Amino acid sequence: MAKAIAAAIAHQQTLIAEAGTGTGKTFAYLVPALLWGGKVILSTGTKNLQDQLYLRDIPTVRKALNAPVSVALLKGRANYVCHFHLERTLQNGRLTAREDVGYLRDIARFVKTTSSGDKAELSRVPETASVWNLVTSTRDTCMGAECQYYQDCFVMKARKEAQQADVVVVNHHLFFADVALKDTGVAELLPSANTVIFDEAHQLPETATLFFGDTVSTSQVLELCRDVLAEGLAHARDGADWGKLVSTVERAARDLRLAFPQDVVRLAVGQIAPSSAFFPALEKLRDELDGMIAVLETQAERAETIEQCRARAIELSTRLEAWDAAKSAAPADVAPEQERVLWVEAFSSSLQLHQTPLSIAPIFSKQREGSPRAWIFTSATLAVKNDFNHYASQMGLWNEPAQTWPSPFNYGEQGLLYVPENLPQPNSLEYTDAVIDAALPIIEASGGRAFLLCTTIRAVNRAAERLREEFDKRGLAFPLMVQGEAGRTELLDRFRAAGNAVLIGSQSFWEGVDVRGEALSLVIIDKLPFSPPDDPVLAARIDALEKKGLNGFVHHQLPAAIINLKQGAGRLIRDETDRGVLMICDPRLISKPYGRRIWQSLPPFRRTRDAAVVKAFFSGEPEHQPVASGG
């Protein structure tokens, strides 16, 4: 694999490289990347993986090769403390939660000693603490070169280091935010890069879709209103009736949300009835926002922060207008890279208007044009039974070379795939209860040490409720960990430490989670992870495929579900000494004609439908060694 990547780098070619768990793919791309020279941008799936590459993997390889390369870590601006906003928050004391007072003190101390300003270094303050929003900047609230702290700015410092480094570690969100918004410092790096490597490349279609689209929400309007009120009263109290001005815009934003009485809504614009209150409410919000802009224009010179509010208001107004204009554009006038799906998503207290590209392939292909360089796409899950068509067509990588390197693990010996009998259809009301009934004896046989991966949050909550009752009733002392009750990293640390725990999670635990050794010996998947059928973007993409004479299910939904399932299944065997059972509860794996294609894409485990075989697998385990902790 390293040779294939080295050849692609040397000839500035593209390579799609799928490597099974345990192949050492990180080293396979790092060795040629560090030896070949030139500038390398290395993009991975999450900030945690970025830290792991920067702090652990790259130093290991650099030392082994004795390679004199400089490395920089670049994250989005929300990860760096902003001197200006910290100073302002210390003066204003606008804190909403009591614990934020202590956190703010910690951050003020941290700024005096840190050289990076990266909040990941300050583990005492949780990443989710609301105080971070008050001490970091956004693209809208950054003062740029006007700022009195510009020389000491951590964001600028990180970007300067990235400019000068041989290898820059970024994440996909940052990479695409930059390509779309030119706001993260990656745009300046790209021209000089000889090589771009995407690790966890299976996540790119979703991340790119997010950034090449546009979303504007009522919560952005309400945040703007909060800032307009504060800045107006602070710097131009006599300039307007700020309270009244802001409350009319706030009311219009809330009325727009109330156009849909349901709790959660996802509708394509074509599904909204022409008589709906939504359209006049949108018109009203635009009018009120324009009224606010007119007032801000008369007061903007009185303070830099009022000028900033004015710029934000104009940007929001422009995006609302663009969404409105797009809904009436005739399809014939739209170029392929500009084909968009317009849809609305409502949450309990906010409403989002989305414009999502129908396909990112034409947009991404354009991004890859320009100066020649190597593009490497690598992950454990890019193919469906060695067929890369689905991935290549999503990313616009037609006719590019693709290769697979299988895992070195002995899956036939180390693992068992178990599909229980007599489960109801996944759409039936009692489905989650039936999954728990089937899973309980297996969890008991494995002594806990299990992940239960669900496809919906509702299933996570129901499963947690049931397992709590059953563990109590049966006197089973397995610690139960549930997504949402603590941060992901904390839950995983507790899971590893317990050695006999059961963790219930949804999408965020399907991938990027590494628990080696016996602490994880059973992975239960409740359903095949098909995207929800009410997703407006999915519906539009299927529609587009069917217009071309393709089958939306076969060419899009099925391969996407298989790649997702391979990620979930990949949590089980992480090491050559791991043993375990993959339990997939969905009866469609057996009953549907496409089921065979799915299990043939999974690791070649032995297969059974008999619970007794599973229990025997666990009871025949070697004596328990101490629990090995995962990386």
XYZ file of C-alpha atoms in Angstrom:
631
model
C 0.000 0.000 0.000
C 2.861 2.373 0.874
C 4.439 1.634 -2.532
C 1.181 2.381 -4.380
C 0.798 5.671 -2.467
C 4.462 6.583 -3.071
C 3.966 6.027 -6.824
C 0.835 8.209 -6.844
C 2.682 10.978 -4.962
C 5.695 10.750 -7.283
C 3.582 11.039 -10.427
C 1.065 13.514 -8.936
C -1.817 11.111 -9.526
C -5.061 10.278 -7.751
C -5.448 7.016 -5.815
C -8.467 5.582 -3.998
C -7.036 3.217 -1.373
C -9.204 0.985 0.809
C -7.330 -0.789 3.590
C -8.933 -3.214 6.053
C -8.550 -2.826 9.824
C -5.056 -3.686 11.013
C -3.241 -3.020 7.723
C -1.466 -0.024 9.259
C -2.841 2.395 6.675
C -1.753 5.444 8.710
C 1.898 4.377 8.406
C 1.329 3.349 4.774
C 0.534 6.951 3.809
C 2.768 8.732 6.355
C 6.013 7.035 5.292
C 5.850 8.093 1.606
C 4.375 11.483 2.545
C 7.257 12.302 4.928
C 9.978 10.849 2.675
C 8.854 12.275 -0.618
C 9.195 15.873 0.441
C 7.191 18.812 -0.778
C 4.191 20.197 1.045
C 1.554 17.751 2.272
C -1.958 18.563 3.493
C -3.262 15.692 5.567
C -6.996 15.824 6.310
C -8.754 13.460 8.697
C -12.288 12.949 9.998
C -12.305 14.576 13.437
C -10.363 16.844 15.756
C -9.566 13.825 17.993
C -7.982 12.004 15.048
C -6.098 15.206 14.150
C -4.601 15.307 17.654
C -3.738 11.597 17.460
C -1.899 12.065 14.139
C -0.093 15.191 15.309
C 0.829 14.052 18.815
C 1.376 10.317 18.282
C 1.521 8.863 14.758
C 3.554 11.502 12.892
C 6.235 11.856 15.640
C 6.605 8.036 15.673
C 7.129 7.821 11.892
C 9.291 10.956 11.752
C 11.596 9.523 14.428
C 11.801 6.088 12.773
C 12.667 7.645 9.392
C 14.812 10.375 10.913
C 13.003 12.711 8.500
C 13.663 16.443 9.023
C 10.115 17.602 8.280
C 8.205 20.327 10.095
C 4.596 19.620 11.075
C 1.752 21.996 11.953
C -1.742 21.420 13.297
C -4.510 23.675 11.982
C -8.061 23.696 13.363
C -11.092 25.910 12.831
C -11.046 29.286 14.563
C -13.603 28.174 17.183
C -10.850 25.980 18.699
C -8.573 28.889 19.612
C -9.089 31.347 22.457
C -9.519 34.900 21.123
C -7.712 37.565 23.208
C -10.241 40.251 22.245
C -13.357 38.245 23.138
C -11.765 36.895 26.329
C -10.933 40.443 27.417
C -14.491 41.599 26.632
C -16.079 38.695 28.504
C -13.868 39.315 31.555
C -15.019 42.960 31.569
C -18.730 42.372 30.790
C -19.240 39.292 32.904
C -22.173 38.233 30.660
C -22.154 34.639 31.945
C -25.239 32.461 31.842
C -24.129 29.411 33.873
C -22.615 29.441 37.353
C -19.778 27.019 36.526
C -18.733 29.348 33.679
C -17.242 31.766 36.241
C -14.692 29.134 37.288
C -14.115 28.059 33.691
C -13.476 31.664 32.654
C -10.819 31.974 35.373
C -9.182 28.753 34.083
C -9.176 30.106 30.501
C -7.703 33.469 31.571
C -4.854 31.573 33.329
C -4.391 29.203 30.372
C -3.922 32.086 27.905
C -0.881 33.290 29.872
C 0.957 29.943 29.541
C -0.184 28.358 26.257
C 1.706 28.823 23.010
C -1.119 27.486 20.789
C -4.323 28.740 22.455
C -5.943 25.422 21.395
C -8.799 24.604 23.766
C -8.020 20.860 23.478
C -5.027 21.551 25.762
C -7.304 22.778 28.549
C -9.113 19.561 29.442
C -10.398 21.013 32.744
C -12.964 23.057 30.808
C -15.318 20.690 28.930
C -15.455 21.171 25.165
C -19.227 21.658 25.457
C -19.049 24.470 28.082
C -21.049 27.465 26.871
C -18.289 29.850 27.963
C -16.191 28.845 24.911
C -18.639 30.698 22.635
C -17.860 33.895 24.525
C -14.050 33.616 24.327
C -13.596 32.471 20.716
C -14.265 34.317 17.470
C -16.336 33.463 14.404
C -15.784 34.696 10.874
C -18.446 37.334 11.589
C -17.041 38.567 14.913
C -13.300 38.583 14.088
C -11.842 42.083 13.893
C -9.026 40.952 11.566
C -6.004 43.237 11.169
C -7.932 46.022 13.015
C -7.731 44.047 16.273
C -5.404 45.357 18.971
C -4.310 41.757 19.680
C -3.622 40.885 16.033
C 0.112 40.298 16.672
C -0.649 37.736 19.434
C -3.661 36.118 17.715
C -3.616 32.318 18.088
C -5.589 31.776 14.862
C -3.112 33.877 12.867
C -0.194 32.153 14.557
C -1.566 28.703 13.677
C -2.081 29.786 10.067
C 1.447 31.224 9.826
C 2.912 27.958 11.177
C 0.823 26.022 8.657
C 2.151 28.234 5.846
C 5.713 27.364 6.762
C 5.326 23.676 7.660
C 6.047 20.719 5.356
C 3.077 18.718 6.663
C -0.168 20.353 7.803
C -2.789 18.317 9.648
C -6.366 19.573 9.138
C -9.815 17.962 9.356
C -12.423 17.534 6.617
C -14.710 20.220 8.062
C -11.890 22.728 7.931
C -10.801 21.682 4.446
C -14.252 22.083 2.917
C -15.263 25.115 4.956
C -12.248 26.720 3.422
C -12.890 25.640 -0.113
C -16.438 27.015 0.286
C -15.893 30.055 2.543
C -12.161 30.848 2.165
C -12.067 31.403 5.899
C -9.772 28.901 7.528
C -6.330 29.385 6.078
C -6.429 26.190 3.996
C -7.063 28.181 0.793
C -3.649 29.797 1.173
C -2.040 26.380 1.730
C -3.557 24.546 -1.226
C -1.645 26.285 -4.043
C 1.710 25.233 -2.574
C 0.682 21.643 -1.684
C 2.120 18.810 -3.795
C 0.026 16.183 -2.051
C -3.399 16.088 -0.407
C -4.201 12.969 1.640
C -7.716 12.334 2.975
C -7.852 9.750 5.748
C -11.340 8.519 6.786
C -12.207 9.508 3.216
C -15.608 7.752 3.380
C -16.854 10.833 5.296
C -16.057 13.287 2.489
C -19.332 13.130 0.518
C -21.336 14.107 3.605
C -18.918 16.801 4.806
C -18.577 18.340 1.357
C -22.364 18.349 0.899
C -22.649 20.275 4.158
C -20.187 22.979 3.088
C -21.039 23.351 -0.574
C -24.614 23.899 0.510
C -25.907 26.856 2.483
C -27.960 26.924 5.663
C -29.537 29.941 7.281
C -31.473 29.622 10.528
C -33.751 31.592 12.805
C -31.280 31.013 15.678
C -28.661 33.043 13.738
C -31.216 35.857 13.502
C -31.926 35.645 17.257
C -28.178 35.681 18.091
C -27.776 38.752 15.903
C -30.692 40.434 17.726
C -29.070 39.719 21.102
C -25.806 41.362 19.946
C -27.541 44.335 18.288
C -29.359 45.078 21.559
C -26.167 44.821 23.652
C -24.008 46.908 21.292
C -26.736 49.482 20.582
C -27.299 50.110 24.293
C -23.550 50.196 24.992
C -22.467 52.572 22.208
C -25.516 54.357 20.763
C -28.201 54.357 23.438
C -29.778 57.520 21.991
C -29.561 56.324 18.366
C -32.711 54.188 18.278
C -35.326 52.418 20.378
C -33.135 49.297 20.413
C -35.536 47.162 22.482
C -38.427 47.755 20.107
C -36.273 47.369 16.973
C -34.924 44.013 18.107
C -38.217 42.608 19.413
C -40.009 43.026 16.032
C -37.244 41.045 14.274
C -37.255 38.398 17.027
C -41.025 38.038 16.749
C -40.785 37.607 12.958
C -38.120 34.892 13.400
C -40.260 33.036 15.966
C -43.357 33.337 13.754
C -41.432 31.728 10.910
C -40.685 28.731 13.164
C -44.361 28.597 14.227
C -45.475 28.252 10.595
C -44.949 24.502 11.273
C -46.845 23.331 14.343
C -45.038 19.940 14.497
C -41.986 19.361 16.723
C -39.555 18.192 14.081
C -40.069 18.742 10.355
C -38.037 17.993 7.223
C -39.746 19.100 4.037
C -38.582 19.812 0.519
C -39.837 23.218 -0.581
C -42.191 21.482 -3.046
C -43.872 19.643 -0.154
C -44.894 22.866 1.615
C -48.495 23.769 0.747
C -48.700 27.030 -1.258
C -51.277 28.241 1.290
C -48.863 27.625 4.220
C -48.163 30.478 6.640
C -44.470 29.807 5.954
C -44.162 31.902 2.772
C -45.699 35.150 4.135
C -43.760 34.661 7.411
C -40.481 34.421 5.467
C -41.378 37.592 3.563
C -42.132 39.355 6.864
C -38.808 38.305 8.417
C -36.908 39.652 5.401
C -38.770 42.979 5.642
C -38.124 43.371 9.396
C -34.453 42.468 8.956
C -34.112 45.112 6.230
C -35.672 47.633 8.643
C -33.023 46.742 11.240
C -30.246 47.117 8.652
C -31.474 50.636 7.807
C -31.172 51.676 11.477
C -27.757 50.005 11.900
C -26.498 51.926 8.859
C -27.206 55.248 10.563
C -25.305 54.193 13.733
C -22.495 52.013 12.337
C -19.747 54.637 12.565
C -20.289 55.000 16.321
C -18.623 51.663 17.115
C -16.715 48.934 15.313
C -19.003 46.337 16.948
C -22.159 48.009 15.561
C -20.561 48.014 12.102
C -19.965 44.278 12.597
C -23.633 43.719 13.472
C -24.604 45.613 10.316
C -22.363 43.381 8.159
C -23.840 40.237 9.774
C -27.402 41.482 9.239
C -26.689 42.154 5.539
C -25.166 38.687 5.139
C -28.225 37.012 6.733
C -30.589 39.087 4.608
C -28.648 38.162 1.444
C -28.790 34.442 2.293
C -32.532 34.545 3.007
C -33.001 36.316 -0.305
C -30.838 33.744 -2.149
C -32.920 30.897 -0.714
C -36.116 32.660 -1.716
C -34.807 33.353 -5.232
C -33.605 29.760 -5.709
C -37.069 28.371 -5.032
C -38.467 30.168 -8.070
C -35.542 29.485 -10.462
C -36.472 27.381 -13.512
C -34.549 24.035 -13.622
C -33.529 24.688 -17.254
C -31.478 27.747 -16.205
C -29.328 25.805 -13.722
C -25.863 24.367 -14.531
C -25.160 20.820 -13.172
C -22.795 22.085 -10.448
C -25.480 24.500 -9.306
C -28.349 22.030 -9.029
C -29.694 22.399 -5.510
C -32.272 20.807 -3.259
C -34.218 23.411 -1.284
C -35.627 22.188 2.003
C -36.707 23.256 5.450
C -35.859 21.651 8.784
C -37.607 22.629 11.999
C -36.364 21.825 15.511
C -38.150 22.553 18.780
C -37.107 26.209 18.864
C -35.490 27.009 15.510
C -36.046 26.670 11.784
C -33.329 26.117 9.181
C -33.545 26.849 5.464
C -31.168 24.652 3.479
C -29.831 24.760 -0.072
C -27.997 21.485 -0.630
C -26.145 20.520 -3.835
C -27.740 17.601 -5.645
C -24.261 16.190 -6.270
C -20.868 17.399 -5.065
C -19.051 15.566 -7.905
C -19.041 18.499 -10.401
C -18.066 20.990 -7.662
C -15.284 18.837 -6.231
C -13.922 17.983 -9.688
C -13.573 21.718 -10.304
C -11.673 22.088 -7.019
C -9.223 19.386 -8.109
C -8.455 21.096 -11.400
C -5.612 23.596 -11.472
C -2.027 22.816 -10.617
C -1.247 19.071 -10.758
C -0.813 17.347 -7.408
C -1.357 13.919 -5.848
C -4.774 13.238 -4.273
C -4.954 10.184 -1.986
C -8.327 8.991 -0.625
C -8.017 6.292 2.029
C -10.343 4.552 4.505
C -11.297 1.075 5.694
C -14.665 1.445 3.943
C -14.844 2.843 0.406
C -15.944 -0.184 -1.622
C -18.952 -2.473 -1.785
C -17.562 -5.965 -2.374
C -14.450 -4.481 -4.059
C -16.572 -2.203 -6.252
C -15.672 1.503 -5.873
C -18.311 2.883 -8.259
C -20.582 4.354 -5.602
C -17.780 6.300 -3.912
C -16.087 7.385 -7.138
C -19.333 8.730 -8.620
C -20.190 10.639 -5.414
C -16.811 12.377 -5.405
C -16.414 12.828 -9.167
C -13.391 10.471 -9.217
C -14.420 8.669 -12.423
C -11.792 6.371 -13.981
C -9.277 7.031 -11.181
C -7.248 4.001 -9.975
C -8.649 2.239 -6.891
C -7.144 -0.618 -4.865
C -8.026 -2.729 -1.818
C -5.670 -4.200 0.749
C -7.498 -6.766 2.915
C -7.135 -6.947 6.684
C -4.429 -9.329 7.971
C -6.786 -10.582 10.697
C -8.085 -14.158 10.689
C -11.785 -13.231 10.751
C -12.934 -16.857 10.337
C -11.239 -17.780 13.628
C -11.610 -14.511 15.516
C -15.210 -13.575 14.838
C -18.751 -14.815 14.445
C -21.658 -13.131 12.613
C -24.955 -13.912 14.325
C -28.386 -13.028 12.891
C -31.109 -14.049 15.372
C -34.251 -15.812 14.120
C -37.895 -14.729 14.469
C -37.404 -10.978 14.756
C -40.284 -8.773 13.519
C -39.903 -6.385 10.570
C -37.775 -3.338 11.476
C -40.678 -0.920 10.950
C -42.890 -2.621 13.552
C -43.608 -0.738 16.782
C -42.223 -3.401 19.099
C -38.998 -3.815 17.103
C -36.545 -2.291 19.643
C -38.073 -4.396 22.437
C -37.652 -7.525 20.306
C -33.986 -6.583 19.685
C -33.390 -6.257 23.449
C -35.128 -9.608 24.111
C -32.831 -11.285 21.573
C -29.729 -9.438 22.799
C -30.075 -10.019 26.556
C -29.008 -13.685 26.651
C -26.070 -12.855 24.366
C -25.003 -9.876 26.550
C -25.158 -12.217 29.547
C -23.057 -14.842 27.744
C -20.422 -12.253 26.784
C -20.272 -10.854 30.329
C -21.301 -7.383 29.162
C -18.351 -6.010 27.102
C -20.816 -4.908 24.419
C -21.652 -2.030 22.103
C -25.287 -1.704 21.075
C -25.320 0.510 17.960
C -28.709 1.928 17.004
C -29.796 3.801 13.891
C -31.958 6.357 15.748
C -31.775 8.317 19.019
C -35.273 7.085 19.854
C -34.027 3.486 19.713
C -31.036 4.435 21.924
C -33.379 5.829 24.591
C -35.798 2.888 24.477
C -32.959 0.352 24.588
C -31.409 2.144 27.581
C -34.721 2.133 29.437
C -35.251 -1.599 28.789
C -31.692 -2.679 29.655
C -31.764 -0.718 32.912
C -34.956 -2.543 33.952
C -33.677 -5.955 32.854
C -30.227 -5.620 34.475
C -31.982 -4.653 37.721
C -34.480 -7.486 37.508
C -31.832 -10.117 36.708
C -29.198 -8.743 39.087
C -26.693 -8.177 36.278
C -23.912 -5.831 37.414
C -22.940 -4.515 33.969
C -22.313 -0.738 34.001
C -24.596 0.878 31.391
C -23.315 3.834 29.385
C -25.633 5.804 27.134
C -24.762 8.337 24.443
C -25.707 11.828 25.573
C -25.132 11.160 29.284
C -21.494 12.276 28.915
C -19.112 13.246 26.104
C -17.986 10.545 23.681
C -14.370 10.431 24.913
C -15.432 10.219 28.557
C -17.921 7.403 27.831
C -15.238 5.430 25.980
C -12.688 5.901 28.773
C -15.241 4.668 31.314
C -16.179 1.757 29.042
C -12.543 0.627 28.706
C -11.883 1.029 32.422
C -14.970 -0.966 33.488
C -14.078 -4.055 31.443
C -17.651 -5.434 31.529
C -19.770 -2.456 30.461
C -22.532 -2.098 27.876
C -22.486 1.082 25.794
C -25.509 2.200 23.757
C -24.895 4.737 21.007
C -26.122 5.963 17.661
C -24.221 7.280 14.624
C -21.231 8.859 16.419
C -20.170 5.481 17.832
C -20.353 3.647 14.500
C -16.946 4.929 13.458
C -13.637 6.316 14.691
C -13.896 4.318 17.932
C -11.033 2.014 18.858
C -11.461 -0.351 21.819
C -8.907 -3.150 21.700
C -8.788 -6.269 23.832
C -11.551 -7.959 25.745
C -13.376 -4.837 26.946
C -15.338 -5.038 23.666
C -16.313 -8.558 22.585
C -19.844 -8.072 21.257
C -21.174 -5.514 18.779
C -24.965 -5.529 18.352
C -26.467 -3.561 15.442
C -30.212 -3.019 15.660
C -31.024 -2.275 11.988
C -29.368 -1.953 8.614
C -28.395 1.737 8.486
C -30.512 2.947 5.566
C -30.982 6.731 5.453
C -34.413 7.890 6.621
C -36.805 7.859 3.634
C -38.158 11.317 4.547
C -34.781 12.957 3.856
C -35.479 15.568 1.123
C -31.895 15.461 -0.224
C -31.952 11.667 -0.501
C -35.338 11.802 -2.259
C -34.013 14.343 -4.789
C -30.854 12.308 -5.443
C -32.857 9.126 -6.009
C -35.176 11.039 -8.316
C -32.169 12.299 -10.340
C -30.741 8.767 -10.621
C -34.075 7.356 -11.753
C -34.344 10.033 -14.473
C -31.054 8.618 -15.814
C -32.594 5.134 -15.856
C -30.735 3.918 -12.731
C -32.306 2.312 -9.684
C -32.090 4.697 -6.693
C -32.120 1.867 -4.157
C -29.487 -0.295 -5.838
C -27.194 2.525 -6.924
C -27.424 4.825 -3.924
C -29.230 3.671 -0.777
C -27.843 0.137 -0.674
C -24.137 0.978 -1.208
C -24.389 3.873 1.287
C -25.920 1.530 3.910
C -23.252 -1.137 3.259
C -20.382 1.342 3.731
C -21.987 2.557 6.964
C -22.541 -0.999 8.207
C -18.899 -1.900 7.446
C -17.886 0.999 9.711
C -20.061 -0.316 12.565
C -18.815 -3.882 12.092
C -15.227 -2.589 12.090
C -15.493 -1.712 15.800
C -15.287 -5.399 16.778
C -11.914 -6.842 15.752
C -9.183 -4.213 16.245
C -6.190 -6.462 16.887
C -4.865 -9.903 15.931
C -5.753 -11.253 19.404
C -9.306 -9.804 19.558
C -12.252 -12.210 19.484
C -15.911 -11.330 19.288
C -19.428 -11.620 17.935
C -21.123 -9.261 15.492
C -24.882 -9.542 16.048
C -27.008 -7.933 13.322
C -30.651 -8.094 14.339
C -32.269 -6.990 11.070
C -34.129 -9.921 9.435
C -33.759 -8.280 5.990
C -30.148 -9.482 5.975
C -31.559 -12.981 5.367
C -35.011 -12.398 3.879
C -34.248 -9.830 1.157
C -32.422 -10.608 -2.098
C -29.983 -7.737 -1.406
C -29.072 -9.223 2.011
C -26.446 -11.456 0.441
C -24.653 -8.482 -1.143
C -24.538 -6.886 2.307
C -23.021 -9.757 4.261
C -20.588 -10.535 1.471
C -19.198 -7.005 1.933
C -18.557 -7.617 5.653
C -15.409 -9.289 7.043
C -15.515 -13.080 6.365
C -16.721 -14.126 9.844
C -18.181 -17.567 10.461
C -21.971 -17.217 10.359
C -24.765 -18.607 12.520
C -28.440 -18.098 13.390
C -28.245 -20.249 16.522
C -27.892 -18.547 19.911
C -26.393 -21.751 21.364
C -23.442 -21.474 18.948
C -22.843 -17.902 20.127
C -22.931 -18.917 23.792
C -20.483 -21.727 23.050
C -18.182 -19.227 21.279
C -18.068 -17.120 24.443
C -17.735 -20.003 26.905
C -14.896 -21.476 24.837
C -12.891 -18.280 25.221
C -9.384 -18.488 26.650
C -8.984 -17.479 30.296
C -9.625 -13.764 30.730
C -6.465 -11.747 30.571
C -6.361 -8.236 32.031
C -8.334 -5.826 29.888
C -6.152 -4.158 27.278
C -7.031 -0.548 26.723
C -7.635 0.710 23.211
C -5.904 3.624 21.550
